[in-house]
Amino acid sequence: MEALALGTPLVTTDCDGASEYCIDRFNCLMVPVGDCQAMAAAVGELCKNKELRETLVDNGKRTARENFSWEPSANALEAALFGETHV
């Protein structure tokens, strides 16, 4: 998530946790766990494709801002504690 929020194009593996916010070719490139060739190919694709990098960066920042900023996080915590939000 930190990489997305900072505007870093992300190549990640399809593992627990990442699948909650990572969408392949929308805000990241996702490769199978343990597939070094797929990881290298994805990094190579990012190096060569400026349009893809820019898309991943823009969508990654939006993902971080809309889903993991203070307000949505506080609302989710409040809902968990009190059953509804008061904001």
mmCIF file of N, CA and C in Angstrom:
data_model
loop_
_atom_site.group_PDB
_atom_site.id
_atom_site.type_symbol
_atom_site.label_atom_id
_atom_site.label_comp_id
_atom_site.label_asym_id
_atom_site.label_seq_id
_atom_site.Cartn_x
_atom_site.Cartn_y
_atom_site.Cartn_z
ATOM 1 N N MET A 1 0.821 -1.181 0.000
ATOM 2 C CA MET A 1 0.000 0.000 0.000
ATOM 3 C C MET A 1 0.873 1.255 0.000
ATOM 4 N N GLU A 2 1.979 1.218 0.734
ATOM 5 C CA GLU A 2 2.855 2.381 0.786
ATOM 6 C C GLU A 2 3.380 2.735 -0.594
ATOM 7 N N ALA A 3 3.735 1.731 -1.380
ATOM 8 C CA ALA A 3 4.229 1.986 -2.731
ATOM 9 C C ALA A 3 3.158 2.669 -3.567
ATOM 10 N N LEU A 4 1.922 2.199 -3.476
ATOM 11 C CA LEU A 4 0.828 2.823 -4.226
ATOM 12 C C LEU A 4 0.637 4.272 -3.803
ATOM 13 N N ALA A 5 0.608 4.505 -2.506
ATOM 14 C CA ALA A 5 0.381 5.854 -1.991
ATOM 15 C C ALA A 5 1.489 6.820 -2.410
ATOM 16 N N LEU A 6 2.705 6.311 -2.549
ATOM 17 C CA LEU A 6 3.842 7.162 -2.913
ATOM 18 C C LEU A 6 4.034 7.312 -4.418
ATOM 19 N N GLY A 7 3.179 6.646 -5.202
ATOM 20 C CA GLY A 7 3.279 6.784 -6.646
ATOM 21 C C GLY A 7 4.339 5.916 -7.284
ATOM 22 N N THR A 8 4.626 4.801 -6.670
ATOM 23 C CA THR A 8 5.585 3.858 -7.229
ATOM 24 C C THR A 8 4.826 2.779 -7.992
ATOM 25 N N PRO A 9 5.159 2.545 -9.257
ATOM 26 C CA PRO A 9 4.479 1.460 -9.968
ATOM 27 C C PRO A 9 4.835 0.128 -9.300
ATOM 28 N N LEU A 10 3.826 -0.648 -8.996
ATOM 29 C CA LEU A 10 3.989 -1.835 -8.161
ATOM 30 C C LEU A 10 3.923 -3.116 -8.969
ATOM 31 N N VAL A 11 4.906 -3.979 -8.738
ATOM 32 C CA VAL A 11 4.858 -5.368 -9.197
ATOM 33 C C VAL A 11 4.847 -6.196 -7.928
ATOM 34 N N THR A 12 3.827 -7.027 -7.781
ATOM 35 C CA THR A 12 3.664 -7.789 -6.546
ATOM 36 C C THR A 12 3.249 -9.214 -6.863
ATOM 37 N N THR A 13 3.233 -10.036 -5.842
ATOM 38 C CA THR A 13 2.773 -11.412 -6.012
ATOM 39 C C THR A 13 1.345 -11.550 -5.526
ATOM 40 N N ASP A 14 0.672 -12.536 -6.056
ATOM 41 C CA ASP A 14 -0.716 -12.810 -5.696
ATOM 42 C C ASP A 14 -0.728 -13.574 -4.378
ATOM 43 N N CYS A 15 -0.590 -12.822 -3.281
ATOM 44 C CA CYS A 15 -0.520 -13.447 -1.958
ATOM 45 C C CYS A 15 -1.579 -12.839 -1.042
ATOM 46 N N ASP A 16 -1.756 -13.438 0.109
ATOM 47 C CA ASP A 16 -2.722 -12.935 1.075
ATOM 48 C C ASP A 16 -2.443 -11.471 1.376
ATOM 49 N N GLY A 17 -3.463 -10.698 1.515
ATOM 50 C CA GLY A 17 -3.315 -9.292 1.847
ATOM 51 C C GLY A 17 -3.297 -8.415 0.622
ATOM 52 N N ALA A 18 -2.374 -8.660 -0.278
ATOM 53 C CA ALA A 18 -2.267 -7.830 -1.478
ATOM 54 C C ALA A 18 -3.540 -7.906 -2.316
ATOM 55 N N SER A 19 -4.173 -9.063 -2.340
ATOM 56 C CA SER A 19 -5.374 -9.225 -3.154
ATOM 57 C C SER A 19 -6.548 -8.390 -2.646
ATOM 58 N N GLU A 20 -6.425 -7.832 -1.443
ATOM 59 C CA GLU A 20 -7.480 -6.967 -0.916
ATOM 60 C C GLU A 20 -7.523 -5.619 -1.624
ATOM 61 N N TYR A 21 -6.403 -5.167 -2.169
ATOM 62 C CA TYR A 21 -6.373 -3.852 -2.792
ATOM 63 C C TYR A 21 -5.668 -3.826 -4.148
ATOM 64 N N CYS A 22 -4.992 -4.892 -4.515
ATOM 65 C CA CYS A 22 -4.270 -4.938 -5.787
ATOM 66 C C CYS A 22 -5.155 -5.511 -6.887
ATOM 67 N N ILE A 23 -5.225 -4.785 -8.002
ATOM 68 C CA ILE A 23 -5.974 -5.239 -9.165
ATOM 69 C C ILE A 23 -5.001 -5.245 -10.343
ATOM 70 N N ASP A 24 -4.743 -6.435 -10.849
ATOM 71 C CA ASP A 24 -3.752 -6.598 -11.909
ATOM 72 C C ASP A 24 -4.072 -5.718 -13.106
ATOM 73 N N ARG A 25 -3.069 -4.961 -13.534
ATOM 74 C CA ARG A 25 -3.105 -4.086 -14.694
ATOM 75 C C ARG A 25 -4.002 -2.872 -14.485
ATOM 76 N N PHE A 26 -4.516 -2.687 -13.270
ATOM 77 C CA PHE A 26 -5.256 -1.468 -12.923
ATOM 78 C C PHE A 26 -4.391 -0.589 -12.029
ATOM 79 N N ASN A 27 -3.933 -1.162 -10.903
ATOM 80 C CA ASN A 27 -3.061 -0.399 -10.006
ATOM 81 C C ASN A 27 -1.738 -1.122 -9.701
ATOM 82 N N CYS A 28 -1.525 -2.245 -10.357
ATOM 83 C CA CYS A 28 -0.282 -3.004 -10.163
ATOM 84 C C CYS A 28 -0.139 -4.026 -11.279
ATOM 85 N N LEU A 29 0.992 -4.672 -11.300
ATOM 86 C CA LEU A 29 1.154 -5.899 -12.070
ATOM 87 C C LEU A 29 1.306 -7.005 -11.040
ATOM 88 N N MET A 30 0.491 -8.032 -11.159
ATOM 89 C CA MET A 30 0.501 -9.114 -10.181
ATOM 90 C C MET A 30 0.977 -10.393 -10.858
ATOM 91 N N VAL A 31 1.918 -11.054 -10.220
ATOM 92 C CA VAL A 31 2.479 -12.293 -10.750
ATOM 93 C C VAL A 31 2.302 -13.406 -9.722
ATOM 94 N N PRO A 32 2.347 -14.654 -10.165
ATOM 95 C CA PRO A 32 2.215 -15.766 -9.223
ATOM 96 C C PRO A 32 3.382 -15.806 -8.232
ATOM 97 N N VAL A 33 3.085 -16.248 -7.037
ATOM 98 C CA VAL A 33 4.108 -16.408 -5.999
ATOM 99 C C VAL A 33 5.165 -17.398 -6.479
ATOM 100 N N GLY A 34 6.431 -17.024 -6.332
ATOM 101 C CA GLY A 34 7.535 -17.914 -6.670
ATOM 102 C C GLY A 34 7.911 -17.953 -8.135
ATOM 103 N N ASP A 35 7.236 -17.179 -8.970
ATOM 104 C CA ASP A 35 7.527 -17.200 -10.410
ATOM 105 C C ASP A 35 8.491 -16.062 -10.751
ATOM 106 N N CYS A 36 9.778 -16.352 -10.645
ATOM 107 C CA CYS A 36 10.809 -15.336 -10.874
ATOM 108 C C CYS A 36 10.801 -14.822 -12.306
ATOM 109 N N GLN A 37 10.525 -15.689 -13.260
ATOM 110 C CA GLN A 37 10.475 -15.254 -14.653
ATOM 111 C C GLN A 37 9.336 -14.274 -14.888
ATOM 112 N N ALA A 38 8.180 -14.528 -14.285
ATOM 113 C CA ALA A 38 7.040 -13.619 -14.425
ATOM 114 C C ALA A 38 7.348 -12.280 -13.763
ATOM 115 N N MET A 39 8.030 -12.306 -12.627
ATOM 116 C CA MET A 39 8.403 -11.069 -11.938
ATOM 117 C C MET A 39 9.353 -10.253 -12.810
ATOM 118 N N ALA A 40 10.360 -10.902 -13.359
ATOM 119 C CA ALA A 40 11.315 -10.209 -14.220
ATOM 120 C C ALA A 40 10.624 -9.646 -15.460
ATOM 121 N N ALA A 41 9.718 -10.405 -16.048
ATOM 122 C CA ALA A 41 8.999 -9.936 -17.238
ATOM 123 C C ALA A 41 8.129 -8.728 -16.904
ATOM 124 N N ALA A 42 7.483 -8.745 -15.741
ATOM 125 C CA ALA A 42 6.633 -7.627 -15.338
ATOM 126 C C ALA A 42 7.454 -6.363 -15.100
ATOM 127 N N VAL A 43 8.596 -6.500 -14.442
ATOM 128 C CA VAL A 43 9.474 -5.345 -14.221
ATOM 129 C C VAL A 43 9.976 -4.819 -15.568
ATOM 130 N N GLY A 44 10.337 -5.718 -16.465
ATOM 131 C CA GLY A 44 10.774 -5.311 -17.799
ATOM 132 C C GLY A 44 9.684 -4.583 -18.556
ATOM 133 N N GLU A 45 8.463 -5.057 -18.435
ATOM 134 C CA GLU A 45 7.332 -4.393 -19.094
ATOM 135 C C GLU A 45 7.155 -2.975 -18.563
ATOM 136 N N LEU A 46 7.273 -2.807 -17.257
ATOM 137 C CA LEU A 46 7.163 -1.457 -16.682
ATOM 138 C C LEU A 46 8.275 -0.537 -17.173
ATOM 139 N N CYS A 47 9.468 -1.069 -17.319
ATOM 140 C CA CYS A 47 10.587 -0.254 -17.792
ATOM 141 C C CYS A 47 10.360 0.239 -19.217
ATOM 142 N N LYS A 48 9.684 -0.547 -20.016
ATOM 143 C CA LYS A 48 9.495 -0.231 -21.426
ATOM 144 C C LYS A 48 8.200 0.522 -21.731
ATOM 145 N N ASN A 49 7.208 0.442 -20.849
ATOM 146 C CA ASN A 49 5.868 0.944 -21.168
ATOM 147 C C ASN A 49 5.495 2.123 -20.262
ATOM 148 N N LYS A 50 5.792 3.326 -20.729
ATOM 149 C CA LYS A 50 5.526 4.537 -19.941
ATOM 150 C C LYS A 50 4.035 4.709 -19.668
ATOM 151 N N GLU A 51 3.188 4.437 -20.643
ATOM 152 C CA GLU A 51 1.739 4.589 -20.462
ATOM 153 C C GLU A 51 1.225 3.663 -19.353
ATOM 154 N N LEU A 52 1.687 2.433 -19.341
ATOM 155 C CA LEU A 52 1.290 1.492 -18.293
ATOM 156 C C LEU A 52 1.770 1.981 -16.934
ATOM 157 N N ARG A 53 3.023 2.437 -16.837
ATOM 158 C CA ARG A 53 3.541 2.974 -15.563
ATOM 159 C C ARG A 53 2.654 4.097 -15.059
ATOM 160 N N GLU A 54 2.322 5.033 -15.938
ATOM 161 C CA GLU A 54 1.509 6.180 -15.534
ATOM 162 C C GLU A 54 0.112 5.743 -15.090
ATOM 163 N N THR A 55 -0.476 4.790 -15.783
ATOM 164 C CA THR A 55 -1.790 4.271 -15.396
ATOM 165 C C THR A 55 -1.734 3.629 -14.019
ATOM 166 N N LEU A 56 -0.729 2.786 -13.796
ATOM 167 C CA LEU A 56 -0.604 2.110 -12.499
ATOM 168 C C LEU A 56 -0.374 3.117 -11.377
ATOM 169 N N VAL A 57 0.447 4.133 -11.628
ATOM 170 C CA VAL A 57 0.714 5.161 -10.621
ATOM 171 C C VAL A 57 -0.558 5.926 -10.291
ATOM 172 N N ASP A 58 -1.269 6.412 -11.314
ATOM 173 C CA ASP A 58 -2.497 7.183 -11.080
ATOM 174 C C ASP A 58 -3.543 6.366 -10.337
ATOM 175 N N ASN A 59 -3.772 5.145 -10.794
ATOM 176 C CA ASN A 59 -4.771 4.296 -10.147
ATOM 177 C C ASN A 59 -4.323 3.826 -8.769
ATOM 178 N N GLY A 60 -3.034 3.638 -8.595
ATOM 179 C CA GLY A 60 -2.513 3.252 -7.283
ATOM 180 C C GLY A 60 -2.708 4.350 -6.254
ATOM 181 N N LYS A 61 -2.398 5.586 -6.644
ATOM 182 C CA LYS A 61 -2.619 6.713 -5.722
ATOM 183 C C LYS A 61 -4.089 6.839 -5.377
ATOM 184 N N ARG A 62 -4.953 6.681 -6.370
ATOM 185 C CA ARG A 62 -6.398 6.768 -6.126
ATOM 186 C C ARG A 62 -6.853 5.651 -5.182
ATOM 187 N N THR A 63 -6.354 4.448 -5.394
ATOM 188 C CA THR A 63 -6.705 3.319 -4.512
ATOM 189 C C THR A 63 -6.325 3.627 -3.073
ATOM 190 N N ALA A 64 -5.113 4.117 -2.875
ATOM 191 C CA ALA A 64 -4.646 4.433 -1.521
ATOM 192 C C ALA A 64 -5.479 5.547 -0.901
ATOM 193 N N ARG A 65 -5.718 6.582 -1.661
ATOM 194 C CA ARG A 65 -6.447 7.748 -1.143
ATOM 195 C C ARG A 65 -7.905 7.405 -0.809
ATOM 196 N N GLU A 66 -8.574 6.681 -1.694
ATOM 197 C CA GLU A 66 -10.003 6.421 -1.520
ATOM 198 C C GLU A 66 -10.302 5.310 -0.520
ATOM 199 N N ASN A 67 -9.394 4.376 -0.371
ATOM 200 C CA ASN A 67 -9.694 3.215 0.474
ATOM 201 C C ASN A 67 -8.898 3.133 1.756
ATOM 202 N N PHE A 68 -7.781 3.825 1.821
ATOM 203 C CA PHE A 68 -6.913 3.660 2.974
ATOM 204 C C PHE A 68 -6.456 4.976 3.564
ATOM 205 N N SER A 69 -7.228 6.036 3.357
ATOM 206 C CA SER A 69 -6.909 7.311 3.984
ATOM 207 C C SER A 69 -7.519 7.325 5.379
ATOM 208 N N TRP A 70 -7.283 8.389 6.117
ATOM 209 C CA TRP A 70 -7.760 8.460 7.499
ATOM 210 C C TRP A 70 -9.278 8.347 7.615
ATOM 211 N N GLU A 71 -10.023 9.066 6.779
ATOM 212 C CA GLU A 71 -11.481 9.070 6.935
ATOM 213 C C GLU A 71 -12.117 7.695 6.742
ATOM 214 N N PRO A 72 -11.844 6.970 5.636
ATOM 215 C CA PRO A 72 -12.424 5.636 5.522
ATOM 216 C C PRO A 72 -11.960 4.686 6.627
ATOM 217 N N SER A 73 -10.705 4.814 7.031
ATOM 218 C CA SER A 73 -10.196 3.942 8.098
ATOM 219 C C SER A 73 -10.882 4.240 9.420
ATOM 220 N N ALA A 74 -11.044 5.520 9.735
ATOM 221 C CA ALA A 74 -11.728 5.905 10.973
ATOM 222 C C ALA A 74 -13.192 5.467 10.943
ATOM 223 N N ASN A 75 -13.833 5.618 9.789
ATOM 224 C CA ASN A 75 -15.235 5.191 9.675
ATOM 225 C C ASN A 75 -15.373 3.690 9.862
ATOM 226 N N ALA A 76 -14.458 2.929 9.297
ATOM 227 C CA ALA A 76 -14.503 1.473 9.455
ATOM 228 C C ALA A 76 -14.282 1.073 10.909
ATOM 229 N N LEU A 77 -13.354 1.733 11.588
ATOM 230 C CA LEU A 77 -13.115 1.447 13.004
ATOM 231 C C LEU A 77 -14.337 1.797 13.838
ATOM 232 N N GLU A 78 -14.905 2.953 13.574
ATOM 233 C CA GLU A 78 -16.092 3.389 14.321
ATOM 234 C C GLU A 78 -17.258 2.423 14.102
ATOM 235 N N ALA A 79 -17.447 1.975 12.864
ATOM 236 C CA ALA A 79 -18.508 1.016 12.576
ATOM 237 C C ALA A 79 -18.275 -0.294 13.300
ATOM 238 N N ALA A 80 -17.024 -0.732 13.377
ATOM 239 C CA ALA A 80 -16.700 -1.969 14.067
ATOM 240 C C ALA A 80 -16.951 -1.852 15.560
ATOM 241 N N LEU A 81 -16.659 -0.673 16.117
ATOM 242 C CA LEU A 81 -16.830 -0.492 17.560
ATOM 243 C C LEU A 81 -18.265 -0.171 17.958
ATOM 244 N N PHE A 82 -18.952 0.610 17.141
ATOM 245 C CA PHE A 82 -20.267 1.121 17.534
ATOM 246 C C PHE A 82 -21.397 0.673 16.631
ATOM 247 N N GLY A 83 -21.091 -0.012 15.542
ATOM 248 C CA GLY A 83 -22.128 -0.514 14.663
ATOM 249 C C GLY A 83 -22.575 0.476 13.606
ATOM 250 N N GLU A 84 -22.141 1.716 13.669
ATOM 251 C CA GLU A 84 -22.471 2.700 12.666
ATOM 252 C C GLU A 84 -21.475 3.839 12.765
ATOM 253 N N THR A 85 -21.449 4.693 11.757
ATOM 254 C CA THR A 85 -20.554 5.839 11.814
ATOM 255 C C THR A 85 -21.322 7.064 12.241
ATOM 256 N N HIS A 86 -20.647 7.975 12.920
ATOM 257 C CA HIS A 86 -21.255 9.199 13.422
ATOM 258 C C HIS A 86 -20.726 10.421 12.699
ATOM 259 N N VAL A 87 -19.880 10.223 11.685
ATOM 260 C CA VAL A 87 -19.264 11.342 10.980
ATOM 261 C C VAL A 87 -20.216 11.882 9.950
#
